[in-house]
JSON list of C-alpha atoms in Angstrom, two decimals:
[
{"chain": "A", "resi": 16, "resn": "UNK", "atom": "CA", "xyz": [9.29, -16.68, -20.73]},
{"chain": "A", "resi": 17, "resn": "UNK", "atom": "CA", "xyz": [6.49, -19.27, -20.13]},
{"chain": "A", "resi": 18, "resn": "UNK", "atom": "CA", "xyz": [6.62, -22.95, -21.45]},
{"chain": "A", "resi": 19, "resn": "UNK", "atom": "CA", "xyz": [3.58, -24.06, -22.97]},
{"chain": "A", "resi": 20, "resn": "UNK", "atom": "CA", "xyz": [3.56, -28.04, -22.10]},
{"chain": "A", "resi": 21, "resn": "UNK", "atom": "CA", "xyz": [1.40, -28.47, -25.57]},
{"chain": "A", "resi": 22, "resn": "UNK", "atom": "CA", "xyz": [3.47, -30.83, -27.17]},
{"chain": "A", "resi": 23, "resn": "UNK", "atom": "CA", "xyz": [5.53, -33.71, -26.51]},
{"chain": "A", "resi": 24, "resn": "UNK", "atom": "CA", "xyz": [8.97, -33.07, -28.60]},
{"chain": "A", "resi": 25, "resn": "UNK", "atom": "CA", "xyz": [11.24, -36.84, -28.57]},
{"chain": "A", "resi": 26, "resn": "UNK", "atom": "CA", "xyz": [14.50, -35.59, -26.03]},
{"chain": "A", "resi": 27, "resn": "UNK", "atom": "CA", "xyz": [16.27, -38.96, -26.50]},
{"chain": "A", "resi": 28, "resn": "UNK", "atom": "CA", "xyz": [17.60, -39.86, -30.03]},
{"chain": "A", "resi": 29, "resn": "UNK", "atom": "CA", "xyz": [20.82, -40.86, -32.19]},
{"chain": "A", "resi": 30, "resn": "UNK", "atom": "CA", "xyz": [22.22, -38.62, -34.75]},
{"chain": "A", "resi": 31, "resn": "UNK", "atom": "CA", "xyz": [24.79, -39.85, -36.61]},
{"chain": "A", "resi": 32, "resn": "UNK", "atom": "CA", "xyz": [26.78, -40.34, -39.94]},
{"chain": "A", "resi": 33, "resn": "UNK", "atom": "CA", "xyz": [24.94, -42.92, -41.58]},
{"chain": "A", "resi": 34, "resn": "UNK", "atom": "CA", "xyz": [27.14, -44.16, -45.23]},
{"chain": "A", "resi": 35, "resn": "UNK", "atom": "CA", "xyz": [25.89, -42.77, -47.79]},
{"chain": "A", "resi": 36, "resn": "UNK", "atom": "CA", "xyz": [23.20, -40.72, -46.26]},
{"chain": "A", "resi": 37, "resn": "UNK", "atom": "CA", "xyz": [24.76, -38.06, -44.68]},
{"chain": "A", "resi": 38, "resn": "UNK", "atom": "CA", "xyz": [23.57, -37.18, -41.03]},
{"chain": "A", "resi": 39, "resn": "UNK", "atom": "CA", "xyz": [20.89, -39.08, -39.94]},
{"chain": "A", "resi": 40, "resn": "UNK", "atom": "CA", "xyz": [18.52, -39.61, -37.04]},
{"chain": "A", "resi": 41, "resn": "UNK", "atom": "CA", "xyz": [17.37, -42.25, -34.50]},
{"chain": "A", "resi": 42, "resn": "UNK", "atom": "CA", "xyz": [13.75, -40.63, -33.46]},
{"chain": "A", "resi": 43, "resn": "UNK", "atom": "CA", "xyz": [11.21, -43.16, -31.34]},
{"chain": "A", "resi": 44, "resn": "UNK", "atom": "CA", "xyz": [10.63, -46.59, -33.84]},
{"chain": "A", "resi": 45, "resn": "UNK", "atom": "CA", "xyz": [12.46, -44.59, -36.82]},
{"chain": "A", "resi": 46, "resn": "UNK", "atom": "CA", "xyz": [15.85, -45.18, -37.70]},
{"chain": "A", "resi": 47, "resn": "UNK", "atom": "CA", "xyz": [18.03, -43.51, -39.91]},
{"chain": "A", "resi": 48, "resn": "UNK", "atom": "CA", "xyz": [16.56, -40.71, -40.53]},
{"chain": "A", "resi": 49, "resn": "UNK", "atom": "CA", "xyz": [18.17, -37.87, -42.99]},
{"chain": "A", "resi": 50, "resn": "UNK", "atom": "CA", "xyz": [18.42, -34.59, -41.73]},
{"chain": "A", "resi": 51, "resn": "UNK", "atom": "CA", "xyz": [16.81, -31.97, -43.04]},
{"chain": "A", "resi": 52, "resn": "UNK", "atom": "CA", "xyz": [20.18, -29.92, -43.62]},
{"chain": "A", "resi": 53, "resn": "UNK", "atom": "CA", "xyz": [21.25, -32.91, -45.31]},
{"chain": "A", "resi": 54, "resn": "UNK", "atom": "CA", "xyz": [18.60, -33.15, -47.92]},
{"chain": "A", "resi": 55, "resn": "UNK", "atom": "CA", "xyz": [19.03, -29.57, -48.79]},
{"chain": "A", "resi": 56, "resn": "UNK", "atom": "CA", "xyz": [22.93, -29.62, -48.93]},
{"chain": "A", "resi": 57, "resn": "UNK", "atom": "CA", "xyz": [23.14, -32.73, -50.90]},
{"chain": "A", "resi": 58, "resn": "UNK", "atom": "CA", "xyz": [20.55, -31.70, -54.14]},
{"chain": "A", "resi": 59, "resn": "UNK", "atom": "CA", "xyz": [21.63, -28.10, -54.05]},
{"chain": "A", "resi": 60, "resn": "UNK", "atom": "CA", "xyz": [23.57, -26.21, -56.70]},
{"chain": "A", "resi": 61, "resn": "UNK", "atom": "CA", "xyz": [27.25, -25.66, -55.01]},
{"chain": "A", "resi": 62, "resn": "UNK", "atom": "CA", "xyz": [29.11, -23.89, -58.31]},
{"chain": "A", "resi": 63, "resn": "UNK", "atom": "CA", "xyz": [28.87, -20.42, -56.58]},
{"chain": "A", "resi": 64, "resn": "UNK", "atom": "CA", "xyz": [30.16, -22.06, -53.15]},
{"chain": "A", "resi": 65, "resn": "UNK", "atom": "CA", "xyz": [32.74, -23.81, -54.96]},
{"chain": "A", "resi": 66, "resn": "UNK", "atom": "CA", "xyz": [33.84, -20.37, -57.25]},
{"chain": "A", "resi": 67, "resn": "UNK", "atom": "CA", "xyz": [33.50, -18.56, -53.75]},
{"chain": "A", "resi": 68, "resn": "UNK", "atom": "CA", "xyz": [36.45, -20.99, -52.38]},
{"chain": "A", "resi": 69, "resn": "UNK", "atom": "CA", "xyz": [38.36, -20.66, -55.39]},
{"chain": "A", "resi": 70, "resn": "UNK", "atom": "CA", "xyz": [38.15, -16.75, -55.65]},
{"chain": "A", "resi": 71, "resn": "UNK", "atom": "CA", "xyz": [39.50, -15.93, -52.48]},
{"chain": "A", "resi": 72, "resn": "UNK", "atom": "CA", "xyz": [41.41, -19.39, -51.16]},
{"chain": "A", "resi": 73, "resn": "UNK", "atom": "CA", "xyz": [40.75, -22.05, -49.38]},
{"chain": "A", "resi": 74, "resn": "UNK", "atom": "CA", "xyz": [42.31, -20.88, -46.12]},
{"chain": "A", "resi": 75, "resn": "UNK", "atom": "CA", "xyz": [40.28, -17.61, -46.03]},
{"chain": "A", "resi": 76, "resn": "UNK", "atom": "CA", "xyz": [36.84, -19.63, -47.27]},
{"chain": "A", "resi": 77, "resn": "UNK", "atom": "CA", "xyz": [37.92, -22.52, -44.13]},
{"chain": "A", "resi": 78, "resn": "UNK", "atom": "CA", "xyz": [38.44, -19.45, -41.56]},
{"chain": "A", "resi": 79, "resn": "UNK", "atom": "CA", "xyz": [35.33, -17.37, -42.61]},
{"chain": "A", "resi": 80, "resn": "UNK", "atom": "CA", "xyz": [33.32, -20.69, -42.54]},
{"chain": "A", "resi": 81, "resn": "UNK", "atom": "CA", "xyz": [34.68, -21.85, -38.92]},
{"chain": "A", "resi": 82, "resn": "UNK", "atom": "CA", "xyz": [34.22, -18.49, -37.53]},
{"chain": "A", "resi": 83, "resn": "UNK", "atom": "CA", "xyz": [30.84, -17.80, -38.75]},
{"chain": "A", "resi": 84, "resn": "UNK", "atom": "CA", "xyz": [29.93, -21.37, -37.22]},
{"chain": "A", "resi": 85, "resn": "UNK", "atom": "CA", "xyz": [30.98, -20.39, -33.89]},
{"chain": "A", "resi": 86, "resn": "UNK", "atom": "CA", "xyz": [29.27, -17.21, -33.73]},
{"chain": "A", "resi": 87, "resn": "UNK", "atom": "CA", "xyz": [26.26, -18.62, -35.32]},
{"chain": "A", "resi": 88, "resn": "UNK", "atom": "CA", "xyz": [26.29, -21.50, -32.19]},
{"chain": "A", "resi": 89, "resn": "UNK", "atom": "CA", "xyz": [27.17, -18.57, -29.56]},
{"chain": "A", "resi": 90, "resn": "UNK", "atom": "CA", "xyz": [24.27, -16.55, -30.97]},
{"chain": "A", "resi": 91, "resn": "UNK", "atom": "CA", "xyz": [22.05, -19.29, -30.80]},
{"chain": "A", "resi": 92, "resn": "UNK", "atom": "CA", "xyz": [22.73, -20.26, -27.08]},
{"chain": "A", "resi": 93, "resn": "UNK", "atom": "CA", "xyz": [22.24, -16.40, -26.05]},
{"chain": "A", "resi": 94, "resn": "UNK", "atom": "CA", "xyz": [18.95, -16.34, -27.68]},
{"chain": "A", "resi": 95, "resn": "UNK", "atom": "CA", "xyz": [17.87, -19.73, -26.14]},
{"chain": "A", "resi": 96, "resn": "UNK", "atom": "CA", "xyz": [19.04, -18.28, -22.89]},
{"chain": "A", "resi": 97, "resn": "UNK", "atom": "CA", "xyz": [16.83, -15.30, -22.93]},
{"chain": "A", "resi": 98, "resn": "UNK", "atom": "CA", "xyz": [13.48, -17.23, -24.05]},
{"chain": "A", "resi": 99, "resn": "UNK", "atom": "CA", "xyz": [13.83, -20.25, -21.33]},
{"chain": "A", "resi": 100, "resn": "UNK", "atom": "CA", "xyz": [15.29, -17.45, -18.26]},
{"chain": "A", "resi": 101, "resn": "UNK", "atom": "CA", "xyz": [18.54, -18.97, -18.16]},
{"chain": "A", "resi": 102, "resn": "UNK", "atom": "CA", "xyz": [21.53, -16.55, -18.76]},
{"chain": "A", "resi": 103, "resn": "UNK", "atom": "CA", "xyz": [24.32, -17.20, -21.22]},
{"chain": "A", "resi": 104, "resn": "UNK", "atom": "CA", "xyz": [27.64, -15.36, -21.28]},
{"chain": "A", "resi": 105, "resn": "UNK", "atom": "CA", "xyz": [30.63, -15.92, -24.12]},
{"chain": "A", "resi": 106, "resn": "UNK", "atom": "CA", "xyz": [33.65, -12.99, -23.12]},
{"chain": "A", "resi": 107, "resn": "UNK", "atom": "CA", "xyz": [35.20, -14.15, -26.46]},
{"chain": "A", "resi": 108, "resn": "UNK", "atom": "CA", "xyz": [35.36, -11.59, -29.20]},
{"chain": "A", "resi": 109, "resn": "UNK", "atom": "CA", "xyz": [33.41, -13.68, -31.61]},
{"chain": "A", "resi": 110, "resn": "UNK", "atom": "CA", "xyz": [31.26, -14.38, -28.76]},
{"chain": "A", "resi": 111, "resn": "UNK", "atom": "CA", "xyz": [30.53, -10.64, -27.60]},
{"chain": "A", "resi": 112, "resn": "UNK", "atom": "CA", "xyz": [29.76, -9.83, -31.64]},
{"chain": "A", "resi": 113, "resn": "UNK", "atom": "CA", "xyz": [27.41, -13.20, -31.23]},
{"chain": "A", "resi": 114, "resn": "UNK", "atom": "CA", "xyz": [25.31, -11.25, -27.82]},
{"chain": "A", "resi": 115, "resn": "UNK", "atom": "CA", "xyz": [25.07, -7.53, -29.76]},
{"chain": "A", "resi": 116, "resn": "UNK", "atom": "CA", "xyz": [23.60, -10.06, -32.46]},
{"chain": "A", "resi": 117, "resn": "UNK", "atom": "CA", "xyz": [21.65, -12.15, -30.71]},
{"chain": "A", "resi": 118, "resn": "UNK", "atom": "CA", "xyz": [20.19, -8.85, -28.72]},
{"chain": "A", "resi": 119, "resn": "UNK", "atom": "CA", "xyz": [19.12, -7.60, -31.85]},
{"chain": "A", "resi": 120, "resn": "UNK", "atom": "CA", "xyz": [17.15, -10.50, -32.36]},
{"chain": "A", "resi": 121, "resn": "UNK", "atom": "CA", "xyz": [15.28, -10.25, -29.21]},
{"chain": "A", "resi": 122, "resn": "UNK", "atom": "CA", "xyz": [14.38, -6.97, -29.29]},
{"chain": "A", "resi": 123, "resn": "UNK", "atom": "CA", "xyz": [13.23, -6.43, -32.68]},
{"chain": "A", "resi": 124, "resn": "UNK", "atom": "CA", "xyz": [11.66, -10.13, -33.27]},
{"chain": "A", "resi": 125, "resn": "UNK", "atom": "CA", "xyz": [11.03, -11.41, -29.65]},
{"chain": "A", "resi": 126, "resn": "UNK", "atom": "CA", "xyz": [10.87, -9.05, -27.00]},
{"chain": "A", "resi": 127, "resn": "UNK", "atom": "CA", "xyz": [7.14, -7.70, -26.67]},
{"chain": "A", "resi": 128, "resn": "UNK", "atom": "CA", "xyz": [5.67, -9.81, -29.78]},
{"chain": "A", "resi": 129, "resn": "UNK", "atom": "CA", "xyz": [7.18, -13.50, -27.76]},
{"chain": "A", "resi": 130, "resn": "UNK", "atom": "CA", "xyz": [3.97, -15.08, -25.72]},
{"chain": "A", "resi": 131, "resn": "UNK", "atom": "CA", "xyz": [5.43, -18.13, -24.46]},
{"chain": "A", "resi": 132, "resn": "UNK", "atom": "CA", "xyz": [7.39, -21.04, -26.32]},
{"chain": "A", "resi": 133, "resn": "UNK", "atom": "CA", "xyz": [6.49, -24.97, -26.87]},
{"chain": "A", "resi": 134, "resn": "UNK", "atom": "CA", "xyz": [9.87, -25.82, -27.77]},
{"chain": "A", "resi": 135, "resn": "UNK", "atom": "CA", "xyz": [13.45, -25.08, -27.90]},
{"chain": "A", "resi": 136, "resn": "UNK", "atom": "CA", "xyz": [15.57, -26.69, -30.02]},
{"chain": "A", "resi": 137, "resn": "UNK", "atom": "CA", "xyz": [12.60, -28.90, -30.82]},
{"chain": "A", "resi": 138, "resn": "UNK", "atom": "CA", "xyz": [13.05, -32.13, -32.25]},
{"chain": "A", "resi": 139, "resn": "UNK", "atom": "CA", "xyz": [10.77, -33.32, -35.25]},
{"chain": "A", "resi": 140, "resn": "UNK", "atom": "CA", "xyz": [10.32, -35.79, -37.71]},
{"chain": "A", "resi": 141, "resn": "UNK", "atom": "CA", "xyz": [8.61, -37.17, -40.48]},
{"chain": "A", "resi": 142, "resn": "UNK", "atom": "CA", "xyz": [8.10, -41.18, -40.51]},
{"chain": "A", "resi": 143, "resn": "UNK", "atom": "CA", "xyz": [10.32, -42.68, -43.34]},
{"chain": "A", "resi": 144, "resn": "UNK", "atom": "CA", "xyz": [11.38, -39.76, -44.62]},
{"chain": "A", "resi": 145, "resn": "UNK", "atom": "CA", "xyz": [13.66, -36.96, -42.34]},
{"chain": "A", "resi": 146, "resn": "UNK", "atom": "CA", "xyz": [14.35, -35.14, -38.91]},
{"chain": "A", "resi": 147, "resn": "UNK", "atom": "CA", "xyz": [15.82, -32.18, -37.97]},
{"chain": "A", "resi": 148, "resn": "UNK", "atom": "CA", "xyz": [15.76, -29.66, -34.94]},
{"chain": "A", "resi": 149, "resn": "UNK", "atom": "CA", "xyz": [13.61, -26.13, -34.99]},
{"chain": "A", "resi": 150, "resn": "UNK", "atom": "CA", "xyz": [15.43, -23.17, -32.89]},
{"chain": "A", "resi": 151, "resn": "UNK", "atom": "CA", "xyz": [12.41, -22.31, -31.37]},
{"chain": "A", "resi": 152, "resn": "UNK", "atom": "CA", "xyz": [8.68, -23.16, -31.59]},
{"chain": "A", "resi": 153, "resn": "UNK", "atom": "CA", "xyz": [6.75, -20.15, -30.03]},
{"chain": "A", "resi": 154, "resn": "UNK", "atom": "CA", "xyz": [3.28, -18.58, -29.46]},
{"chain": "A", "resi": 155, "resn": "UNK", "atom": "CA", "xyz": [4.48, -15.57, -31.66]},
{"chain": "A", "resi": 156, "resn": "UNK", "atom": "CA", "xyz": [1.94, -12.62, -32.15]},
{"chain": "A", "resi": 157, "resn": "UNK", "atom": "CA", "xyz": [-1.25, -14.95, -31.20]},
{"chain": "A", "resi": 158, "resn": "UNK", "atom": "CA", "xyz": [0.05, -17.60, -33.36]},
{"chain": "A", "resi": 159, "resn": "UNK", "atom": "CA", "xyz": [1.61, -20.62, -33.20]},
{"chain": "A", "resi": 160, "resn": "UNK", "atom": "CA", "xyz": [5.09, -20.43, -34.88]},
{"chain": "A", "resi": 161, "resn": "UNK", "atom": "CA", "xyz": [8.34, -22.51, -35.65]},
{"chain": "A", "resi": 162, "resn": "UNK", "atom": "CA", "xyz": [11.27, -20.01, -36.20]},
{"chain": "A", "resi": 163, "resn": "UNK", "atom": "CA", "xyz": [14.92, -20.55, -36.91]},
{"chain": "A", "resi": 164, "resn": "UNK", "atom": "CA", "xyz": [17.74, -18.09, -36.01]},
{"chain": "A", "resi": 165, "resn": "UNK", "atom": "CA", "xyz": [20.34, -17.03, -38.48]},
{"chain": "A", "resi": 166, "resn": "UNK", "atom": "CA", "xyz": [23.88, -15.23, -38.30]},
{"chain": "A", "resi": 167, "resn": "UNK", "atom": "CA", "xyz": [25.46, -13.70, -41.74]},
{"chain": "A", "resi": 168, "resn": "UNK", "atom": "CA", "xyz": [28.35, -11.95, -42.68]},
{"chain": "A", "resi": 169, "resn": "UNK", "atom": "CA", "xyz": [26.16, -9.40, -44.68]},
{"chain": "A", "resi": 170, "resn": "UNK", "atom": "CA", "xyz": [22.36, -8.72, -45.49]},
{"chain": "A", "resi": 171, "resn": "UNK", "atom": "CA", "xyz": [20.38, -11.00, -47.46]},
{"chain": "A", "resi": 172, "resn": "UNK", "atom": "CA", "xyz": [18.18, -10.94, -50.28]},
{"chain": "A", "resi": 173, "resn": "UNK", "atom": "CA", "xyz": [15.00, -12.94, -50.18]},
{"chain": "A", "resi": 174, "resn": "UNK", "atom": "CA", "xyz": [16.24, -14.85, -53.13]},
{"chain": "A", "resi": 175, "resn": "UNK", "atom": "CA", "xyz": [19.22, -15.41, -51.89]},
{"chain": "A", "resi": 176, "resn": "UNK", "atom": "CA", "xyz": [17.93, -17.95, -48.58]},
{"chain": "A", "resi": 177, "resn": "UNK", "atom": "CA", "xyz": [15.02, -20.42, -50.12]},
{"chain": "A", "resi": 178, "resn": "UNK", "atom": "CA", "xyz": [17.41, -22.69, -48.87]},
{"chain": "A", "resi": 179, "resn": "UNK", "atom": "CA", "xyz": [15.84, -21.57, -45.15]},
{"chain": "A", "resi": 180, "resn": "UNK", "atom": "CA", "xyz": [12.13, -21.22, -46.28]},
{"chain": "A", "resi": 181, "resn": "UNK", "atom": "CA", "xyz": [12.41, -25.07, -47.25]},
{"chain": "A", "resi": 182, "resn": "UNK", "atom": "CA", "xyz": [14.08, -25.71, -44.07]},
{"chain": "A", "resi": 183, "resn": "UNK", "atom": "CA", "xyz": [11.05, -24.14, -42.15]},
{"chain": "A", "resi": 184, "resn": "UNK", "atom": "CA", "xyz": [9.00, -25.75, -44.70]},
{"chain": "A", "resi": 185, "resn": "UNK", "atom": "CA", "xyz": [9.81, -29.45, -43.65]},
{"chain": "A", "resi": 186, "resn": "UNK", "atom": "CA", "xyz": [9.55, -28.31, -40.12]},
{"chain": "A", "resi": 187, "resn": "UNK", "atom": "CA", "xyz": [6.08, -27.02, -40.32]},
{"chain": "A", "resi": 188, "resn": "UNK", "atom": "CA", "xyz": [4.98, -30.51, -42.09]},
{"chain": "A", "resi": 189, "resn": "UNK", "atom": "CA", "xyz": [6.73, -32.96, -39.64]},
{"chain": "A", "resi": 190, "resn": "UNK", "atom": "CA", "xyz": [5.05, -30.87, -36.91]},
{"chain": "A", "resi": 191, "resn": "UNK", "atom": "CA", "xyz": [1.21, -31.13, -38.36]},
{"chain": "A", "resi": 192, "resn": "UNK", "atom": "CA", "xyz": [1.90, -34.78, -39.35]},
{"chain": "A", "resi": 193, "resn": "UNK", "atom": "CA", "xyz": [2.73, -35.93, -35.86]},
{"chain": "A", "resi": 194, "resn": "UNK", "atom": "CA", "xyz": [0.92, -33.24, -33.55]},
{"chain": "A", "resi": 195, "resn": "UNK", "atom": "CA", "xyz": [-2.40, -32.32, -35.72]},
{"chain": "A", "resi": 196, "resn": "UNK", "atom": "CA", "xyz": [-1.35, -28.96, -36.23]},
{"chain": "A", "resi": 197, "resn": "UNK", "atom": "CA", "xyz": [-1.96, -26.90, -38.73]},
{"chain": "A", "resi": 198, "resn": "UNK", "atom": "CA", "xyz": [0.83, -24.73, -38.80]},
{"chain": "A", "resi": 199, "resn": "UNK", "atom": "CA", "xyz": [0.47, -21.78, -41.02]},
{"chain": "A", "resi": 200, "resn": "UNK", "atom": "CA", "xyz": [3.15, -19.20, -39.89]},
{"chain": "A", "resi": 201, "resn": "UNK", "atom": "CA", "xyz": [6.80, -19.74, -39.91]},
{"chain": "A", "resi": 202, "resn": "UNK", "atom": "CA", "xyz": [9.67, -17.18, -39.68]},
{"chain": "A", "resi": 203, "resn": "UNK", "atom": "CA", "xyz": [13.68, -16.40, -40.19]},
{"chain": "A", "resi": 204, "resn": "UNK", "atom": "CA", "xyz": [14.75, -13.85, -37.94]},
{"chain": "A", "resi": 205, "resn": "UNK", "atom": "CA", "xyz": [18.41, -13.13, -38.71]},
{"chain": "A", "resi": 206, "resn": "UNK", "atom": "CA", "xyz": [21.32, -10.01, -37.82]},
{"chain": "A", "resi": 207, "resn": "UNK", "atom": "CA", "xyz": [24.80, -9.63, -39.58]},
{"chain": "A", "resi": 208, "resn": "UNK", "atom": "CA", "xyz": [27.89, -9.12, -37.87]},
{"chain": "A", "resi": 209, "resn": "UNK", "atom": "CA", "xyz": [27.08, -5.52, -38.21]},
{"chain": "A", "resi": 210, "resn": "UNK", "atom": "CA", "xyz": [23.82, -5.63, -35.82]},
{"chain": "A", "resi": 211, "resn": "UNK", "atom": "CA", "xyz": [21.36, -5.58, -39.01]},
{"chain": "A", "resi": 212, "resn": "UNK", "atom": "CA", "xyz": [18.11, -7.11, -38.05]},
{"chain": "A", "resi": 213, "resn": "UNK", "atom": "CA", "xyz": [15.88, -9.37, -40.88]},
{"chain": "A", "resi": 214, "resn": "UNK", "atom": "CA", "xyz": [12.80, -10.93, -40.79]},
{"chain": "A", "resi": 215, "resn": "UNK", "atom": "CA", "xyz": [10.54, -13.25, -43.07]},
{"chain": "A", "resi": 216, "resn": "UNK", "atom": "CA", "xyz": [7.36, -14.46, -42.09]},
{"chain": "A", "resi": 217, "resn": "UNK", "atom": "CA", "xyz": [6.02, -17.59, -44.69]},
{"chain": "A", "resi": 218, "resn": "UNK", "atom": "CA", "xyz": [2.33, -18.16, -44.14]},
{"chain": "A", "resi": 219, "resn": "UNK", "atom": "CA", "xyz": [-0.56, -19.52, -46.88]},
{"chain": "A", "resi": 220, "resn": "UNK", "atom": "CA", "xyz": [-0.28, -19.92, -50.19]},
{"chain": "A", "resi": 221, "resn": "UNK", "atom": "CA", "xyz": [3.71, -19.36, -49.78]},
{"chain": "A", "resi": 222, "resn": "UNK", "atom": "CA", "xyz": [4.32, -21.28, -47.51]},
{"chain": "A", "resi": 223, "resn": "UNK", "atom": "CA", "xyz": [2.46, -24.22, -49.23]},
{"chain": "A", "resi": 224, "resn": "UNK", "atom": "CA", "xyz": [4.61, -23.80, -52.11]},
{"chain": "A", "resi": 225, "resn": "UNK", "atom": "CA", "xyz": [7.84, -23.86, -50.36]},
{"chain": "A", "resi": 226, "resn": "UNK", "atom": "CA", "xyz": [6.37, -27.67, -48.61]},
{"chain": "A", "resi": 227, "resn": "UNK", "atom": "CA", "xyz": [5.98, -29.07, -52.09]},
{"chain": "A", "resi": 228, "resn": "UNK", "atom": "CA", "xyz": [9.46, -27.63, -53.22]},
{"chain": "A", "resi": 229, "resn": "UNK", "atom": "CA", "xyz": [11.14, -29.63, -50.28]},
{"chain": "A", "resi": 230, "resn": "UNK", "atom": "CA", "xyz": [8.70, -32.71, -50.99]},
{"chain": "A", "resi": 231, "resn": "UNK", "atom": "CA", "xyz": [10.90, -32.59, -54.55]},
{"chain": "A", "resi": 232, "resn": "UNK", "atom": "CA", "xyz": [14.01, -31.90, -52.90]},
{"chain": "A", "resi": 233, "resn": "UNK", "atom": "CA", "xyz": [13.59, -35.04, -50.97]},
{"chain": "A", "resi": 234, "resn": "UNK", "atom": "CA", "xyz": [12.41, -37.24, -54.35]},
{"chain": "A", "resi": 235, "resn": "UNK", "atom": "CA", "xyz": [15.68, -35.90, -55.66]},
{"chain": "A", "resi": 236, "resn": "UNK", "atom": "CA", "xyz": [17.59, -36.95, -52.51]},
{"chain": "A", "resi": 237, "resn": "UNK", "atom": "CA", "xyz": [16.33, -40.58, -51.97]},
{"chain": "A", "resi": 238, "resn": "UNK", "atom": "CA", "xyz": [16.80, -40.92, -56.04]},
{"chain": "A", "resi": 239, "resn": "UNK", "atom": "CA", "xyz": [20.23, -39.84, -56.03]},
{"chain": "A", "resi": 240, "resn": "UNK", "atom": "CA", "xyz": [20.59, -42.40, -53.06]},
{"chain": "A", "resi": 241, "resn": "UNK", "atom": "CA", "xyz": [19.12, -45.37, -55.04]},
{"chain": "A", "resi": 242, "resn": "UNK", "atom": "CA", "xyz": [21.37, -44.40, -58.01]},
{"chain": "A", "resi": 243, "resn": "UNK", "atom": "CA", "xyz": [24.66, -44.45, -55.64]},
{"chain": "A", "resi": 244, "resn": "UNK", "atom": "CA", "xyz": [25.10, -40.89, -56.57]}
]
């Protein structure tokens, strides 16, 4: 797949555990930047995580958790693979479900609809505020796009991931504010372990609404911060 050499996305920075804040970045003159993840795992509402854990043990929730990390990671480095040409092979069994995944992916959101890429893993910030790292930013269907992969156990209901629409959210304002974009499409593509391919495409007056719900998310964040919380 081509790379577009459109924008400049910062290669050398810190991340780190900063007290208090969570995970934090060192991106050009900013320091201590909170991650995006961050943001939205600290004001979030963790009762049904936390009943989860308790309903079927902590053992089981630690397992299901670890494993669906490192298929989510293998996934993600297949994918990668296949849009900058460089082949990526994990004979594990959680790494063989990880390529039927991640081949889902590419055929049904990538292959054929994929026009080049800007970015992988892309890097991006917004000054005083947070940073975090897009999968993929991507001439997608004749339009500039950021999109972020996603593994699950089972299918998902829209309601069930606004979680990742504020995630893409953040990324599409960081990205205007430092390039002069104006980034109006922004997409989840994600399989289960079962091979079932999703897709959601955020764009206008949605999209829009999801930036000013992260905008509060990060009021609530810094606040809670201030207060020791």
């Amino acid at each position: 797949m081509e790379k577009i050499n459109e924008f400049y996305y910062p290669t050398s920075f810190v991340r780190s555990d900063t007290e208090g804040k969570g995970r934090t970045y060192d991106v050009q003159d900013q320091t201590a930047l909170a991650s995006v993840t961050t943001i939205l795992g600290d004001t979030k509402d963790k009762s049904f995580l936390k009943e989860w854990r308790k309903r079927i043990g902590e053992e089981k929730a630690k397992k299901i958790v670890a494993d669906a990390s490192k298929r989510g990671t293998s996934m993600h480095h297949i994918i990668e693979g296949w849009v900058s040409g460089q082949q990526h092979l994990d004979l594990t069994p959680i790494g063989q479900n990880a390529h039927s995944m991640a081949t889902q992916i590419i055929k049904k959101g990538l292959e054929d609809r994929l026009e080049g890429y800007y970015g992988i893993e892309a890097l991006m910030y917004y000054p005083g505020l947070y940073a975090g790292s897009a999968d993929l930013v991507a001439k997608h269907d004749g339009e500039i796009t950021i999109i972020d992969f996603k593994q699950t156990n089972k299918p998902k209901r829209e309601e069930w991931i606004e979680d990742y629409f504020l995630q893409l959210s953040a990324y599409a304002m960081a990205h205007d504010y430092i390039y002069g974009t104006s980034i109006d499409k922004a997409m989840i593509m994600m399989c289960s372990v079962d091979n079932y391919y999703q897709e959601w495409i955020l764009s206008g007056a949605q999209l829009r609404h999801y930036k000013h719900e992260f905008l509060r998310r990060v009021d609530k964040y810094y606040g809670n911060i201030n207060q020791g919380l």
